[in-house]
């Protein structure tokens, strides 16, 4: 039932987005914050390719916060793509403007409540969080004004006329052996305190010694500073595996071997009303 429903979503959403674009064309996804293996970007690309479009992903996430938008802007200006999908709020306005200047169709992809998320970022000084939240709201407003189309990751993020593209996994990307290690626990995603990094260690420490925790994903600096001291204090350092960030296929192939998947989001404004998309991926990987 899950596979059938997901396949329906994938094809339906791909063609709904395709119909919004009216005809087959070359599309560029240009990002200043996401890596080329980002699941949502690749999911959107696969939906569109399945509908017959030519799609490229251009990432400048390895550059600084000032240089990345400049490089991304140059890419938008020189690209021969007819439509440009912009998934980063700090690049909504400039990216859409540059696309308009070159006669391209800008599409902004809103996949978070950015004002709420800004209030939850540990790297933003507390005194600046209200200001950053207002800036985030302004960037979305300007992006909407300049965009040709708007896609959102959840209905609650949208307005009339937006296209909802859910983060539902394509079952074709989850064709694994599904042999289970009964004592393996997995988490896939960004490893941060707000996403339960230390809570996962506490959970592991409460289990017998044969249980192992596999944490797949990039670790925030704040979480990294606390993970090892906490694991050492709990006596579980040798029961934690940290392979770092893996591409989509490798990450979920490794996850498919685990018996349990963790999703321990904290009760923050950004997460309170959200359904974590990794739940669907855990289901798809068995």
CSV table of C-alpha atoms in Angstrom, one decimal:
chain,number,residue,atom,x,y,z
A,1,UNK,CA,0.0,0.0,0.0
A,2,UNK,CA,2.8,2.4,0.8
A,3,UNK,CA,4.6,1.7,-2.5
A,4,UNK,CA,1.5,2.1,-4.6
A,5,UNK,CA,0.5,5.3,-2.8
A,6,UNK,CA,4.0,6.8,-3.1
A,7,UNK,CA,4.3,5.9,-6.8
A,8,UNK,CA,1.0,7.7,-7.4
A,9,UNK,CA,2.3,10.8,-5.6
A,10,UNK,CA,5.6,10.8,-7.5
A,11,UNK,CA,4.0,10.6,-10.9
A,12,UNK,CA,1.1,12.9,-10.0
A,13,UNK,CA,3.3,15.6,-8.6
A,14,UNK,CA,5.8,15.3,-11.4
A,15,UNK,CA,3.2,16.0,-14.0
A,16,UNK,CA,1.4,18.6,-11.9
A,17,UNK,CA,4.7,20.6,-11.8
A,18,UNK,CA,5.2,19.9,-15.4
A,19,UNK,CA,1.8,21.3,-16.4
A,20,UNK,CA,2.6,24.4,-14.4
A,21,UNK,CA,5.6,24.8,-16.7
A,22,UNK,CA,3.3,24.4,-19.7
A,23,UNK,CA,5.7,22.7,-22.0
A,24,UNK,CA,9.0,20.7,-22.0
A,25,UNK,CA,12.0,22.8,-21.4
A,26,UNK,CA,15.5,22.9,-19.9
A,27,UNK,CA,15.4,23.7,-16.2
A,28,UNK,CA,18.3,24.7,-13.9
A,29,UNK,CA,18.1,24.2,-10.1
A,30,UNK,CA,20.5,26.8,-8.7
A,31,UNK,CA,21.3,26.7,-5.0
A,32,UNK,CA,23.6,28.6,-2.6
A,33,UNK,CA,23.0,26.4,0.5
A,34,UNK,CA,22.2,22.8,-0.6
A,35,UNK,CA,24.7,20.3,-1.8
A,36,UNK,CA,24.1,18.5,-5.1
A,37,UNK,CA,23.0,15.3,-3.4
A,38,UNK,CA,20.2,17.1,-1.4
A,39,UNK,CA,17.2,14.7,-1.4
A,40,UNK,CA,14.5,17.4,-2.2
A,41,UNK,CA,16.5,18.9,-5.0
A,42,UNK,CA,17.1,15.5,-6.6
A,43,UNK,CA,13.5,14.5,-6.0
A,44,UNK,CA,12.2,17.5,-7.8
A,45,UNK,CA,14.7,16.9,-10.6
A,46,UNK,CA,13.5,13.3,-11.0
A,47,UNK,CA,9.9,14.3,-11.0
A,48,UNK,CA,10.6,16.8,-13.8
A,49,UNK,CA,12.9,14.4,-15.8
A,50,UNK,CA,10.1,11.8,-15.5
A,51,UNK,CA,7.8,14.3,-17.2
A,52,UNK,CA,10.3,14.9,-20.0
A,53,UNK,CA,12.2,18.0,-19.0
A,54,UNK,CA,16.0,18.4,-19.0
A,55,UNK,CA,17.2,19.3,-15.5
A,56,UNK,CA,20.6,20.4,-14.1
A,57,UNK,CA,21.5,21.1,-10.5
A,58,UNK,CA,24.1,23.8,-9.8
A,59,UNK,CA,25.3,24.0,-6.2
A,60,UNK,CA,27.6,26.7,-4.8
A,61,UNK,CA,27.2,25.6,-1.2
A,62,UNK,CA,30.9,25.0,-0.8
A,63,UNK,CA,31.5,28.8,-1.1
A,64,UNK,CA,31.1,31.5,1.5
A,65,UNK,CA,27.9,33.3,2.4
A,66,UNK,CA,28.9,36.3,0.3
A,67,UNK,CA,30.6,34.6,-2.7
A,68,UNK,CA,28.0,31.9,-3.1
A,69,UNK,CA,25.1,34.2,-4.2
A,70,UNK,CA,27.5,36.0,-6.6
A,71,UNK,CA,28.5,32.7,-8.2
A,72,UNK,CA,24.9,31.6,-8.3
A,73,UNK,CA,23.9,34.8,-9.9
A,74,UNK,CA,26.4,34.5,-12.6
A,75,UNK,CA,25.1,31.0,-13.3
A,76,UNK,CA,21.5,32.2,-13.6
A,77,UNK,CA,22.7,35.0,-16.0
A,78,UNK,CA,24.8,32.7,-18.3
A,79,UNK,CA,22.7,29.5,-18.2
A,80,UNK,CA,20.7,28.5,-21.3
A,81,UNK,CA,17.9,27.1,-19.1
A,82,UNK,CA,14.5,28.5,-19.8
A,83,UNK,CA,13.3,28.1,-16.2
A,84,UNK,CA,15.3,28.4,-12.9
A,85,UNK,CA,14.3,26.8,-9.6
A,86,UNK,CA,15.6,28.6,-6.6
A,87,UNK,CA,15.4,26.7,-3.2
A,88,UNK,CA,17.2,29.2,-0.9
A,89,UNK,CA,15.4,32.2,0.6
A,90,UNK,CA,18.5,34.4,0.7
A,91,UNK,CA,18.7,33.9,-3.1
A,92,UNK,CA,15.0,34.2,-3.9
A,93,UNK,CA,15.0,37.9,-4.8
A,94,UNK,CA,18.4,38.3,-6.6
A,95,UNK,CA,18.0,34.9,-8.4
A,96,UNK,CA,14.5,35.7,-9.6
A,97,UNK,CA,15.5,39.2,-10.6
A,98,UNK,CA,18.5,37.9,-12.6
A,99,UNK,CA,16.3,35.3,-14.2
A,100,UNK,CA,13.7,37.9,-15.2
A,101,UNK,CA,16.4,40.1,-16.7
A,102,UNK,CA,17.5,37.2,-19.0
A,103,UNK,CA,14.0,36.3,-19.9
A,104,UNK,CA,13.9,33.1,-17.9
A,105,UNK,CA,11.1,31.8,-15.7
A,106,UNK,CA,12.0,31.9,-12.0
A,107,UNK,CA,10.4,29.3,-9.7
A,108,UNK,CA,11.0,29.6,-5.9
A,109,UNK,CA,10.8,26.5,-3.8
A,110,UNK,CA,9.6,27.2,-0.3
A,111,UNK,CA,10.3,24.1,1.8
A,112,UNK,CA,10.4,25.6,5.3
A,113,UNK,CA,8.8,28.2,7.4
A,114,UNK,CA,11.9,30.4,7.2
A,115,UNK,CA,10.9,33.1,9.8
A,116,UNK,CA,10.3,30.3,12.4
A,117,UNK,CA,13.4,28.4,11.4
A,118,UNK,CA,15.5,31.5,11.8
A,119,UNK,CA,14.5,31.7,15.5
A,120,UNK,CA,15.8,28.2,16.0
A,121,UNK,CA,19.2,28.5,14.4
A,122,UNK,CA,21.9,28.0,17.0
A,123,UNK,CA,24.5,30.0,15.0
A,124,UNK,CA,22.3,33.2,15.0
A,125,UNK,CA,23.0,35.3,18.1
A,126,UNK,CA,19.9,35.5,20.3
A,127,UNK,CA,19.6,39.2,20.0
A,128,UNK,CA,19.6,39.0,16.2
A,129,UNK,CA,17.0,36.3,15.8
A,130,UNK,CA,14.0,38.6,15.6
A,131,UNK,CA,15.8,40.7,13.0
A,132,UNK,CA,16.8,37.7,11.0
A,133,UNK,CA,13.3,36.3,11.2
A,134,UNK,CA,11.9,39.6,9.8
A,135,UNK,CA,14.5,39.5,7.0
A,136,UNK,CA,13.5,36.0,6.2
A,137,UNK,CA,9.9,36.9,5.9
A,138,UNK,CA,10.8,39.9,3.7
A,139,UNK,CA,12.9,37.7,1.4
A,140,UNK,CA,10.0,35.3,0.9
A,141,UNK,CA,7.6,38.2,0.1
A,142,UNK,CA,10.0,39.7,-2.5
A,143,UNK,CA,10.7,36.3,-3.9
A,144,UNK,CA,7.0,35.6,-4.3
A,145,UNK,CA,6.5,39.0,-6.1
A,146,UNK,CA,9.3,38.2,-8.6
A,147,UNK,CA,8.6,34.5,-9.1
A,148,UNK,CA,6.8,33.1,-12.1
A,149,UNK,CA,5.6,30.1,-10.1
A,150,UNK,CA,5.9,29.0,-6.4
A,151,UNK,CA,6.3,25.4,-5.2
A,152,UNK,CA,6.0,24.5,-1.5
A,153,UNK,CA,6.9,21.4,0.5
A,154,UNK,CA,3.7,21.3,2.5
A,155,UNK,CA,0.1,22.7,2.2
A,156,UNK,CA,0.5,24.9,5.3
A,157,UNK,CA,3.4,26.8,3.6
A,158,UNK,CA,1.3,27.6,0.5
A,159,UNK,CA,-1.1,30.1,-0.8
A,160,UNK,CA,-3.7,29.8,-3.5
A,161,UNK,CA,-2.0,29.1,-6.8
A,162,UNK,CA,1.1,27.5,-5.3
A,163,UNK,CA,2.0,23.9,-6.3
A,164,UNK,CA,2.5,21.5,-3.4
A,165,UNK,CA,5.4,19.1,-4.1
A,166,UNK,CA,5.6,16.8,-1.1
A,167,UNK,CA,8.9,15.2,0.1
A,168,UNK,CA,7.5,11.8,-0.6
A,169,UNK,CA,10.2,9.2,-1.6
A,170,UNK,CA,10.1,7.5,-4.9
A,171,UNK,CA,9.9,3.8,-4.2
A,172,UNK,CA,12.2,3.1,-7.2
A,173,UNK,CA,15.0,4.6,-5.2
A,174,UNK,CA,14.5,2.1,-2.3
A,175,UNK,CA,15.0,-1.2,-4.0
A,176,UNK,CA,17.3,-2.8,-1.3
A,177,UNK,CA,17.8,-6.2,0.2
A,178,UNK,CA,16.1,-5.3,3.5
A,179,UNK,CA,18.1,-7.8,5.5
A,180,UNK,CA,17.8,-6.5,9.1
A,181,UNK,CA,20.4,-6.2,11.8
A,182,UNK,CA,18.1,-6.5,14.8
A,183,UNK,CA,20.5,-4.5,17.0
A,184,UNK,CA,21.2,-1.6,14.6
A,185,UNK,CA,19.5,1.8,15.1
A,186,UNK,CA,19.8,4.5,12.4
A,187,UNK,CA,19.3,8.2,12.0
A,188,UNK,CA,19.6,9.9,8.6
A,189,UNK,CA,19.8,13.7,8.3
A,190,UNK,CA,21.5,16.7,9.7
A,191,UNK,CA,22.9,15.9,13.1
A,192,UNK,CA,22.0,18.8,15.4
A,193,UNK,CA,21.0,19.3,19.0
A,194,UNK,CA,17.5,20.5,17.9
A,195,UNK,CA,17.1,17.3,15.9
A,196,UNK,CA,17.8,15.1,18.9
A,197,UNK,CA,21.6,14.4,18.7
A,198,UNK,CA,22.1,14.0,22.4
A,199,UNK,CA,18.7,12.4,22.9
A,200,UNK,CA,19.7,9.6,20.6
A,201,UNK,CA,22.8,9.0,22.7
A,202,UNK,CA,20.7,8.8,25.8
A,203,UNK,CA,18.4,6.4,24.1
A,204,UNK,CA,21.3,4.2,23.1
A,205,UNK,CA,22.8,4.2,26.6
A,206,UNK,CA,19.5,2.9,27.9
A,207,UNK,CA,19.8,-0.3,25.7
A,208,UNK,CA,22.0,-3.4,26.1
A,209,UNK,CA,25.6,-3.1,25.0
A,210,UNK,CA,25.0,-5.0,21.7
A,211,UNK,CA,22.9,-2.2,20.2
A,212,UNK,CA,24.7,0.1,17.8
A,213,UNK,CA,23.7,3.6,16.6
A,214,UNK,CA,24.5,4.6,13.0
A,215,UNK,CA,24.3,8.4,12.5
A,216,UNK,CA,24.4,9.3,8.8
A,217,UNK,CA,24.7,13.0,7.9
A,218,UNK,CA,26.7,16.2,8.5
A,219,UNK,CA,27.2,17.2,12.1
A,220,UNK,CA,26.7,20.8,13.3
A,221,UNK,CA,29.6,22.4,15.1
A,222,UNK,CA,27.5,22.7,18.3
A,223,UNK,CA,26.5,19.0,18.2
A,224,UNK,CA,30.1,17.9,17.4
A,225,UNK,CA,31.3,19.8,20.5
A,226,UNK,CA,28.9,17.9,22.7
A,227,UNK,CA,28.6,14.4,21.1
A,228,UNK,CA,32.0,12.9,22.1
A,229,UNK,CA,32.0,14.2,25.7
A,230,UNK,CA,28.4,12.9,26.1
A,231,UNK,CA,29.1,9.6,24.5
A,232,UNK,CA,32.2,9.2,26.7
A,233,UNK,CA,30.3,10.1,29.8
A,234,UNK,CA,27.6,7.5,28.9
A,235,UNK,CA,30.2,4.9,28.0
A,236,UNK,CA,28.9,4.3,24.5
A,237,UNK,CA,31.6,5.8,22.3
A,238,UNK,CA,32.4,2.4,20.8
A,239,UNK,CA,28.8,1.8,19.9
A,240,UNK,CA,28.4,4.9,17.6
A,241,UNK,CA,29.2,4.9,13.9
A,242,UNK,CA,29.6,8.3,12.1
A,243,UNK,CA,30.2,7.8,8.4
A,244,UNK,CA,29.4,11.5,7.7
A,245,UNK,CA,27.2,12.7,4.8
A,246,UNK,CA,26.5,10.0,2.2
A,247,UNK,CA,24.6,10.4,-1.1
A,248,UNK,CA,21.0,9.5,-1.2
A,249,UNK,CA,21.4,6.0,-2.4
A,250,UNK,CA,24.2,5.1,-0.1
A,251,UNK,CA,22.5,6.6,3.0
A,252,UNK,CA,19.3,4.8,2.6
A,253,UNK,CA,20.9,1.5,1.5
A,254,UNK,CA,22.8,1.6,4.8
A,255,UNK,CA,19.6,2.6,6.7
A,256,UNK,CA,17.7,-0.3,5.1
A,257,UNK,CA,19.9,-2.7,7.2
A,258,UNK,CA,18.7,-1.2,10.5
A,259,UNK,CA,15.8,-2.4,12.5
A,260,UNK,CA,14.9,1.0,14.0
A,261,UNK,CA,14.9,4.6,12.6
A,262,UNK,CA,15.0,7.6,15.0
A,263,UNK,CA,13.3,10.9,14.6
A,264,UNK,CA,13.6,12.9,17.8
A,265,UNK,CA,12.9,16.5,16.8
A,266,UNK,CA,12.7,19.0,19.6
A,267,UNK,CA,9.5,21.0,20.2
A,268,UNK,CA,10.6,24.1,18.4
A,269,UNK,CA,8.4,26.5,16.4
A,270,UNK,CA,9.9,25.3,13.1
A,271,UNK,CA,9.3,21.6,13.9
A,272,UNK,CA,6.1,21.7,15.9
A,273,UNK,CA,3.6,21.7,13.0
A,274,UNK,CA,5.8,19.7,10.6
A,275,UNK,CA,5.9,16.0,9.6
A,276,UNK,CA,9.5,15.0,9.3
A,277,UNK,CA,10.0,13.6,5.8
A,278,UNK,CA,12.5,11.1,7.0
A,279,UNK,CA,9.5,9.2,8.4
A,280,UNK,CA,8.4,8.4,4.9
A,281,UNK,CA,12.0,7.4,3.9
A,282,UNK,CA,12.2,5.1,7.0
A,283,UNK,CA,9.0,3.4,5.9
A,284,UNK,CA,10.3,3.1,2.3
A,285,UNK,CA,13.5,1.5,3.5
A,286,UNK,CA,11.7,-1.0,5.6
